[in-house]
JSON list of C-alpha atoms in Angstrom, two decimals:
[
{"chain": "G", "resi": 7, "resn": "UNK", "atom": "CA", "xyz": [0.00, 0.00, 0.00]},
{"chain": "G", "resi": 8, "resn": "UNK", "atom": "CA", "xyz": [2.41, 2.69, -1.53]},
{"chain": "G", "resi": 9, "resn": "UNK", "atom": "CA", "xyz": [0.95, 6.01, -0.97]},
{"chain": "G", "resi": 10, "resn": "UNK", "atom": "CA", "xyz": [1.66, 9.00, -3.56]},
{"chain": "G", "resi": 11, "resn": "UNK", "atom": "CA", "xyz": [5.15, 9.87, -3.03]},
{"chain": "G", "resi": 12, "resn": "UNK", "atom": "CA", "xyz": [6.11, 13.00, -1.51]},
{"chain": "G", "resi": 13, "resn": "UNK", "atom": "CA", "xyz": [7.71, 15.60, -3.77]},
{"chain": "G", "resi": 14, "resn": "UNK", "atom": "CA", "xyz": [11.54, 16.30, -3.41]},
{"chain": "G", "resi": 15, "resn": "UNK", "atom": "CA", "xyz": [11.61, 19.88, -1.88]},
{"chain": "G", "resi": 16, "resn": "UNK", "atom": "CA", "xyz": [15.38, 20.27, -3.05]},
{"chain": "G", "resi": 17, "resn": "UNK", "atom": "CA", "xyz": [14.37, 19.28, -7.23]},
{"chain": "G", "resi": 18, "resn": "UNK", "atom": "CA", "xyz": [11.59, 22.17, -6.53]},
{"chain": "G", "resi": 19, "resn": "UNK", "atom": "CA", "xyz": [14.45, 24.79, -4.91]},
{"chain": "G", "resi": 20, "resn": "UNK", "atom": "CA", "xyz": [16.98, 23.55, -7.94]},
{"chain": "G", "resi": 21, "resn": "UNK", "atom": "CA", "xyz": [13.88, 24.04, -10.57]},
{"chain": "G", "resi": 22, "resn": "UNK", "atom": "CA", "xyz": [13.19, 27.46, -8.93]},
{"chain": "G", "resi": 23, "resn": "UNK", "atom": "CA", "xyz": [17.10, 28.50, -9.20]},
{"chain": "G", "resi": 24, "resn": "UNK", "atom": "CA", "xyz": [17.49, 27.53, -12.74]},
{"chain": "G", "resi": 25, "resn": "UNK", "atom": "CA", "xyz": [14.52, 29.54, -14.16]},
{"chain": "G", "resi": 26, "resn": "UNK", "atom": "CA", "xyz": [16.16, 32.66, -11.55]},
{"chain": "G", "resi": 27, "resn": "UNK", "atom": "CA", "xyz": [19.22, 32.09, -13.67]},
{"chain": "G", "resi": 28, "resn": "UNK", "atom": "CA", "xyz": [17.71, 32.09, -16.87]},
{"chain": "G", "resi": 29, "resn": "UNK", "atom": "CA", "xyz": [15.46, 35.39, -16.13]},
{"chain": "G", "resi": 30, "resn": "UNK", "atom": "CA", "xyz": [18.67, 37.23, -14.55]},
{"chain": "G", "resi": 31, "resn": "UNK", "atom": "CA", "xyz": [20.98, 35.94, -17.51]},
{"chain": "G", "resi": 32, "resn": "UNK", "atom": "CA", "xyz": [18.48, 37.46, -20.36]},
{"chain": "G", "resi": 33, "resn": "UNK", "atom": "CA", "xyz": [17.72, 40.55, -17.97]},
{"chain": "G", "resi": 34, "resn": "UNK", "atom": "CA", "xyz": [21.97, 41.24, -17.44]},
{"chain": "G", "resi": 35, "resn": "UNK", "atom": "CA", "xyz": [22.26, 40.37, -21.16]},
{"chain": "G", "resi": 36, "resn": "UNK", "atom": "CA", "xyz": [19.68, 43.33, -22.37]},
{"chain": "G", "resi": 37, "resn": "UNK", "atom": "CA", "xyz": [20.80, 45.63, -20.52]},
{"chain": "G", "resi": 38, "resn": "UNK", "atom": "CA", "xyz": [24.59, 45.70, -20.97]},
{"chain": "G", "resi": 39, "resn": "UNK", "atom": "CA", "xyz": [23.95, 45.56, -24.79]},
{"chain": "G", "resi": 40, "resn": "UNK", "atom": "CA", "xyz": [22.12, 48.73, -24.31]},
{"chain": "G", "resi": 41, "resn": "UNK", "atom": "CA", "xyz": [23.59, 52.48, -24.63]},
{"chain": "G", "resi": 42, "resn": "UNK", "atom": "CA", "xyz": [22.65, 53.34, -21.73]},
{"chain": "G", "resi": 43, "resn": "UNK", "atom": "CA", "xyz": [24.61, 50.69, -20.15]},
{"chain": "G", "resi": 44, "resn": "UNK", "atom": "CA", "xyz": [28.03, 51.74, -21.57]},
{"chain": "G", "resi": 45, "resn": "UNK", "atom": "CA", "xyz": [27.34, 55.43, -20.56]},
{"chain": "G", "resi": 46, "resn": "UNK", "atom": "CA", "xyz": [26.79, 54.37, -17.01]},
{"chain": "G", "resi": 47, "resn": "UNK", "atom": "CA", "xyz": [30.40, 52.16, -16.81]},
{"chain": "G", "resi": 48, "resn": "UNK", "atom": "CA", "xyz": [32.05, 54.50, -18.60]},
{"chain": "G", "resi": 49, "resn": "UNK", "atom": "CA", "xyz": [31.35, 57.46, -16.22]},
{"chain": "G", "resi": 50, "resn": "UNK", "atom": "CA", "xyz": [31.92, 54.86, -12.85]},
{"chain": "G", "resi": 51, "resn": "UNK", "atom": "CA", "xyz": [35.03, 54.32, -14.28]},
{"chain": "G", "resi": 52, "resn": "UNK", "atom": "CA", "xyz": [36.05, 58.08, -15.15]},
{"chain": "G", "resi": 53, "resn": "UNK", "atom": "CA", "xyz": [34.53, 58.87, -12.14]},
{"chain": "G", "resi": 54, "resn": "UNK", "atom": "CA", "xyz": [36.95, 56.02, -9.91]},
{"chain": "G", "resi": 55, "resn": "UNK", "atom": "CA", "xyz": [40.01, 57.36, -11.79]},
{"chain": "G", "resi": 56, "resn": "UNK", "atom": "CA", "xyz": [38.80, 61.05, -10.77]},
{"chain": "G", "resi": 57, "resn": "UNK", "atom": "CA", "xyz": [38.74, 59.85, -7.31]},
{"chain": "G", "resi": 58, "resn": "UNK", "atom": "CA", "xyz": [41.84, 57.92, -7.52]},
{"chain": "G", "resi": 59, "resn": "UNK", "atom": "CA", "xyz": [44.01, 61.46, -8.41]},
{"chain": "G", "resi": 60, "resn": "UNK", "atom": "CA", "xyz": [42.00, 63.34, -5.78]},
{"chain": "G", "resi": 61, "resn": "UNK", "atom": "CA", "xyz": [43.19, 61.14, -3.34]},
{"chain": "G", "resi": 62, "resn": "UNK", "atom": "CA", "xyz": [46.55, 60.81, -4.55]},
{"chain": "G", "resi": 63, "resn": "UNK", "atom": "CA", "xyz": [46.86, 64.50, -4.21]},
{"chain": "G", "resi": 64, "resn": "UNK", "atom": "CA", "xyz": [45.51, 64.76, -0.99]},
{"chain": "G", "resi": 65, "resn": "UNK", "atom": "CA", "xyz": [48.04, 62.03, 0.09]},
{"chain": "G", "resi": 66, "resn": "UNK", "atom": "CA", "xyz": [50.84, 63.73, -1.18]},
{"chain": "G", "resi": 67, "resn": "UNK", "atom": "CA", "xyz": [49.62, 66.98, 0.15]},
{"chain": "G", "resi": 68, "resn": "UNK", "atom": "CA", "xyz": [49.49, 65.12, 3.88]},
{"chain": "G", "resi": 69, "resn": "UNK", "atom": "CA", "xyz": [53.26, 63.94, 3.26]},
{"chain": "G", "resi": 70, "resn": "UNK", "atom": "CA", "xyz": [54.29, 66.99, 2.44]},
{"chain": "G", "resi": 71, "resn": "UNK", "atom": "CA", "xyz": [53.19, 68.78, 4.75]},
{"chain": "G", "resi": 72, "resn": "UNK", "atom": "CA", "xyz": [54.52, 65.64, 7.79]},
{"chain": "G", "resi": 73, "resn": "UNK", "atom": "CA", "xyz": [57.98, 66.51, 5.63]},
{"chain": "G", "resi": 74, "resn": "UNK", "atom": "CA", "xyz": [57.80, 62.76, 4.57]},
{"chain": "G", "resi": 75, "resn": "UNK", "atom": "CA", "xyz": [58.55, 61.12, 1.30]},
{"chain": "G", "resi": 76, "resn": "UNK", "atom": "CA", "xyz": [56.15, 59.86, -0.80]},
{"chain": "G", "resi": 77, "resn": "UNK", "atom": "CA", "xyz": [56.11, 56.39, -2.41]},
{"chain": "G", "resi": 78, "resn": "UNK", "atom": "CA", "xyz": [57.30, 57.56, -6.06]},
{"chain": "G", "resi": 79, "resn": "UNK", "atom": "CA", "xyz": [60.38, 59.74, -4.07]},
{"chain": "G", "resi": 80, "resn": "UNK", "atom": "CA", "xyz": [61.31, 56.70, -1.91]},
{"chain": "G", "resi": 81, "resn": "UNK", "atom": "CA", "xyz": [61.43, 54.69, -5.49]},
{"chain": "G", "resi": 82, "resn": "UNK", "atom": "CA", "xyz": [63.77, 57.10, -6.86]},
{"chain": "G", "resi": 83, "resn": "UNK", "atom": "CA", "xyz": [65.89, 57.39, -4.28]},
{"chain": "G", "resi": 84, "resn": "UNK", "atom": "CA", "xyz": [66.41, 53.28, -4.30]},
{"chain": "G", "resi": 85, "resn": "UNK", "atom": "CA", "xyz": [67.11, 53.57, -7.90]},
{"chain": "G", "resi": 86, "resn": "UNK", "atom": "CA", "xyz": [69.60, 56.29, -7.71]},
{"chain": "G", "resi": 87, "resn": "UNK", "atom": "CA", "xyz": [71.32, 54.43, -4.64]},
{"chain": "G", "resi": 88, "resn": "UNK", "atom": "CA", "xyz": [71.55, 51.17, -6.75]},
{"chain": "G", "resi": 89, "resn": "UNK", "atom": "CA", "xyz": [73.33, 53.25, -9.46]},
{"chain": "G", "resi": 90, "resn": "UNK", "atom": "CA", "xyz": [75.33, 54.65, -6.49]},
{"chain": "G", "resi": 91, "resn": "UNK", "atom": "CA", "xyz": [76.38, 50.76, -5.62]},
{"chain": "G", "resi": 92, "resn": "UNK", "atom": "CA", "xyz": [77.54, 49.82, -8.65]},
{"chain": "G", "resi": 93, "resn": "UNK", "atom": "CA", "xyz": [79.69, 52.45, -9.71]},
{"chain": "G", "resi": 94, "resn": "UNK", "atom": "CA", "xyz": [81.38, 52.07, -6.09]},
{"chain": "G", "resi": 95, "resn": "UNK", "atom": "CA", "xyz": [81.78, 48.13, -6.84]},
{"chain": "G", "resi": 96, "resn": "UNK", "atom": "CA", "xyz": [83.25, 48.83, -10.19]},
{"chain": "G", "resi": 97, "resn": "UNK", "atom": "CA", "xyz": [85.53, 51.54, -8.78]},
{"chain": "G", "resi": 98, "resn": "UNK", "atom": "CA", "xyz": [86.53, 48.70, -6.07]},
{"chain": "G", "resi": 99, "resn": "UNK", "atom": "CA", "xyz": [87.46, 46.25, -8.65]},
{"chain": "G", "resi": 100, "resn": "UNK", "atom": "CA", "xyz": [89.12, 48.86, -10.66]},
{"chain": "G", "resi": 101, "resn": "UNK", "atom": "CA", "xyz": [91.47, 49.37, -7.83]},
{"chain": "G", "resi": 102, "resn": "UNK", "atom": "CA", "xyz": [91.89, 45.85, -7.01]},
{"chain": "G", "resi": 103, "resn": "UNK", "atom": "CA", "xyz": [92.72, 44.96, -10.81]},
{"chain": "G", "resi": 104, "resn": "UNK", "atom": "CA", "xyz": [95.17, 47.84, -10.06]},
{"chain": "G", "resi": 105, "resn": "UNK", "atom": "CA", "xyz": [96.89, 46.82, -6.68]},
{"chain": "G", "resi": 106, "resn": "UNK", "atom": "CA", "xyz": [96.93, 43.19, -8.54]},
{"chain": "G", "resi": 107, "resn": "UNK", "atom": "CA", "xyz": [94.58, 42.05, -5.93]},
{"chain": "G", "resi": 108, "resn": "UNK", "atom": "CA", "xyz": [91.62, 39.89, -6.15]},
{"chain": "G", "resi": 109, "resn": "UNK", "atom": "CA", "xyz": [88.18, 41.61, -7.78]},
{"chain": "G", "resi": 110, "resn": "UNK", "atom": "CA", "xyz": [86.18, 41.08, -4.85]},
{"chain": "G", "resi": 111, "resn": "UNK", "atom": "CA", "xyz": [87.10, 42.28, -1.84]},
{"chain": "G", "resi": 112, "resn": "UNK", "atom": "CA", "xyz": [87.93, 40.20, 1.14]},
{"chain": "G", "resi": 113, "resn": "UNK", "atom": "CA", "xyz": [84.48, 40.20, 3.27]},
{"chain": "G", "resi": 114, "resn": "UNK", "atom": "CA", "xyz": [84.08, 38.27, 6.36]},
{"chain": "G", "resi": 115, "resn": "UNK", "atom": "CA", "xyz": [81.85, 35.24, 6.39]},
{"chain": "G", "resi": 116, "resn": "UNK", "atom": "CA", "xyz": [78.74, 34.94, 8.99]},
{"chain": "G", "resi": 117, "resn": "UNK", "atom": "CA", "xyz": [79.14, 32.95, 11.72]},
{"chain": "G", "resi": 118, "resn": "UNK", "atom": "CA", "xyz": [77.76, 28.96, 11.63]},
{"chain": "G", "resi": 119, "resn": "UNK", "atom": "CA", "xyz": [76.20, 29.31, 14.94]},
{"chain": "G", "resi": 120, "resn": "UNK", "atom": "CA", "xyz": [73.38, 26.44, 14.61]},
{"chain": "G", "resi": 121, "resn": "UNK", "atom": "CA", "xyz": [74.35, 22.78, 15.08]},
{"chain": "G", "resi": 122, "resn": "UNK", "atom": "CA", "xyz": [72.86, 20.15, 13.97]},
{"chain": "G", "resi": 123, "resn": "UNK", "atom": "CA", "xyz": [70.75, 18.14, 16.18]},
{"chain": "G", "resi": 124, "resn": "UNK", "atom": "CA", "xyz": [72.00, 15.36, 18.30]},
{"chain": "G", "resi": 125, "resn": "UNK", "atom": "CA", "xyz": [70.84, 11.74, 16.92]},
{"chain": "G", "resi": 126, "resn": "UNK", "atom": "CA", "xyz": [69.13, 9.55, 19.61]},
{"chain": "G", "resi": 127, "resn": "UNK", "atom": "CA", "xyz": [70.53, 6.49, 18.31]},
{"chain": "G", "resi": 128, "resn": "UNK", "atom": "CA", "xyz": [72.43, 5.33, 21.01]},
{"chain": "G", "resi": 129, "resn": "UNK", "atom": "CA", "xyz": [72.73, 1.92, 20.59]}
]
């Protein structure tokens, strides 16, 4: 004596999802082919990069006035001590090559401080 068989609640939620999809697929789909549409994005975007400057400026304005370096400066002044490096390294070997030396200077080598761990195998 087999009843009727209840109806799966989760095929009804899945069957309600899938026609949300479809609805909000062809809705999304007519409206970014429209004019209107690209209008909208373009002016969020010009808009974002608007507000992207302003605060740029107002960040650089705030470092300025705390007398501290802004992101681009601290860049340059990396670069220009890198250039700084190398032309002191090639002066170095310069000399050495010179004084008949070795290229590199003589630097002193970090201390091995760590040991390796003790095996327990004692017999």
């Amino acid at each position: 004596m087999a009843g009727p068989t209840p109806t799966d609640p989760a095929a009804l939620f899945r069957e309600m999802l899938g026609q949300w999809e479809a609805m909000a697929n062809e809705f999304g789909g007519n409206l970014m082919k429209s004019g209107e549409f690209t209008r909208v994005m373009h002016g969020a975007n010009a808009a974002n990069m608007k507000f992207k400057e302003a605060r740029a400026e107002m960040m650089d304005r705030a470092l300025d006035a705390a007398n501290m370096p802004t992101k681009a400066e601290v860049g340059d002044l990396s670069a220009r001590l890198h250039r700084i490096e190398a032309t002191v390294d090639r002066i170095e070997a310069m000399l050495a090559a010179q004084a008949g030396g070795s290229a590199t200077p003589d630097r002193p080598k970090p201390k091995r401080t760590r040991k390796p761990p003790q095996s327990k195998a004692t017999g």
